[in-house]
mmCIF file of C-alpha atoms in Angstrom:
data_model
loop_
_atom_site.group_PDB
_atom_site.id
_atom_site.type_symbol
_atom_site.label_atom_id
_atom_site.label_comp_id
_atom_site.label_asym_id
_atom_site.label_seq_id
_atom_site.Cartn_x
_atom_site.Cartn_y
_atom_site.Cartn_z
ATOM 1 C CA ILE A 16 21.596 -24.258 4.928
ATOM 2 C CA ASN A 17 19.899 -22.851 7.879
ATOM 3 C CA PRO A 18 17.847 -19.806 6.639
ATOM 4 C CA ALA A 19 18.773 -17.719 9.958
ATOM 5 C CA LEU A 20 22.398 -18.360 9.537
ATOM 6 C CA ALA A 21 21.902 -17.445 5.825
ATOM 7 C CA ALA A 22 20.195 -14.173 6.921
ATOM 8 C CA MET A 23 23.088 -13.572 9.317
ATOM 9 C CA LEU A 24 25.774 -13.891 6.843
ATOM 10 C CA GLY A 25 23.779 -11.893 4.047
ATOM 11 C CA GLY A 26 22.854 -9.422 6.549
ATOM 12 C CA LEU A 27 26.858 -8.683 7.616
ATOM 13 C CA PRO A 28 27.139 -5.094 8.809
ATOM 14 C CA THR A 29 29.700 -4.195 6.317
ATOM 15 C CA GLY A 30 28.640 -0.640 6.301
ATOM 16 C CA LEU A 31 29.472 -0.264 9.960
ATOM 17 C CA ILE A 32 32.935 -1.746 9.262
ATOM 18 C CA SER A 33 33.561 0.599 6.702
ATOM 19 C CA ILE A 34 33.280 3.601 9.075
ATOM 20 C CA TYR A 35 36.793 2.737 10.304
ATOM 21 C CA PHE A 36 37.897 3.905 6.999
ATOM 22 C CA LEU A 37 36.332 7.003 6.983
ATOM 23 C CA THR A 38 37.750 10.509 8.168
ATOM 24 C CA GLN A 39 36.038 11.754 11.100
ATOM 25 C CA ASP A 40 34.405 14.653 9.112
ATOM 26 C CA LYS A 41 32.442 12.048 6.891
ATOM 27 C CA THR A 42 31.430 9.915 9.645
ATOM 28 C CA ILE A 43 28.001 11.724 10.282
ATOM 29 C CA GLY A 44 26.792 12.125 6.801
ATOM 30 C CA TYR A 45 27.684 8.394 5.878
ATOM 31 C CA ALA A 46 26.214 7.117 9.033
ATOM 32 C CA LYS A 47 22.825 9.178 8.300
ATOM 33 C CA ASN A 48 22.822 7.843 4.590
ATOM 34 C CA TYR A 49 23.777 4.510 5.569
ATOM 35 C CA PHE A 50 20.444 4.707 7.988
ATOM 36 C CA HIS A 51 18.230 5.770 5.308
ATOM 37 C CA VAL A 52 19.589 3.086 2.873
ATOM 38 C CA THR A 53 18.967 0.444 5.513
ATOM 39 C CA LEU A 54 15.447 1.710 5.927
ATOM 40 C CA CYS A 55 15.070 1.266 2.098
ATOM 41 C CA LEU A 56 16.368 -2.205 2.287
ATOM 42 C CA LEU A 57 14.075 -2.977 5.326
ATOM 43 C CA ALA A 58 11.354 -1.597 3.166
ATOM 44 C CA ALA A 59 12.129 -3.957 0.284
ATOM 45 C CA ILE A 60 12.432 -7.001 2.442
ATOM 46 C CA MET A 61 9.072 -6.229 3.906
ATOM 47 C CA VAL A 62 7.361 -6.140 0.390
ATOM 48 C CA PHE A 63 9.059 -9.325 -0.454
ATOM 49 C CA TYR A 64 7.574 -11.004 2.527
ATOM 50 C CA LEU A 65 4.452 -9.512 2.398
ATOM 51 C CA LEU A 66 4.150 -10.443 -1.387
ATOM 52 C CA SER A 67 5.394 -14.322 -0.422
ATOM 53 C CA ILE A 68 2.836 -14.686 2.249
ATOM 54 C CA TYR A 69 -0.336 -12.934 1.007
ATOM 55 C CA THR A 70 -0.167 -13.513 -2.890
ATOM 56 C CA LYS A 71 0.570 -16.459 -4.932
ATOM 57 C CA ILE A 72 3.145 -14.051 -6.970
ATOM 58 C CA ASP A 73 6.156 -16.217 -8.384
ATOM 59 C CA LYS A 74 9.267 -15.729 -6.064
ATOM 60 C CA ASN A 75 11.533 -14.260 -8.657
ATOM 61 C CA VAL A 76 8.865 -11.528 -9.544
ATOM 62 C CA ALA A 77 8.657 -10.657 -5.830
ATOM 63 C CA VAL A 78 12.415 -10.205 -5.694
ATOM 64 C CA VAL A 79 12.448 -7.987 -8.848
ATOM 65 C CA ILE A 80 9.636 -5.900 -7.233
ATOM 66 C CA ALA A 81 11.410 -5.501 -3.812
ATOM 67 C CA LEU A 82 14.529 -4.560 -5.572
ATOM 68 C CA LEU A 83 12.576 -1.828 -7.316
ATOM 69 C CA VAL A 84 11.507 -0.732 -3.883
ATOM 70 C CA TRP A 85 15.183 -0.518 -2.895
ATOM 71 C CA VAL A 86 16.407 1.020 -6.025
ATOM 72 C CA THR A 87 13.549 3.713 -5.698
ATOM 73 C CA GLY A 88 14.321 4.413 -2.013
ATOM 74 C CA ALA A 89 17.945 4.569 -2.350
ATOM 75 C CA GLY A 90 17.741 6.755 -5.406
ATOM 76 C CA ILE A 91 15.416 9.166 -3.748
ATOM 77 C CA ASN A 92 17.664 9.212 -0.580
ATOM 78 C CA PHE A 93 20.551 10.077 -3.180
ATOM 79 C CA TYR A 94 18.647 12.915 -4.696
ATOM 80 C CA PHE A 95 18.068 14.668 -1.525
ATOM 81 C CA SER A 96 21.167 14.059 0.129
ATOM 82 C CA ASN A 97 22.861 15.804 -2.708
ATOM 83 C CA ARG A 98 20.750 18.642 -3.306
ATOM 84 C CA LYS A 99 22.570 22.225 -2.899
ATOM 85 C CA LYS A 100 21.376 23.735 0.212
#
């Protein structure tokens, strides 16, 4: 399969589509958190890409490291977005 097509299919913006199913009062909070989690995903992809380009690390290990970056970032976002104000 073409890598560009595969990335396009893998990156379908399902989060944007799901906004249709939210009530108006939940939309802004959802969009804010969606943005933050998307930044975590971007960071994870950058980590994977840089590890793949500049190191001899195994592809599967690079994926695990990238997933840990995403889980950490998403977890931090979850923590801070759910704190009592």
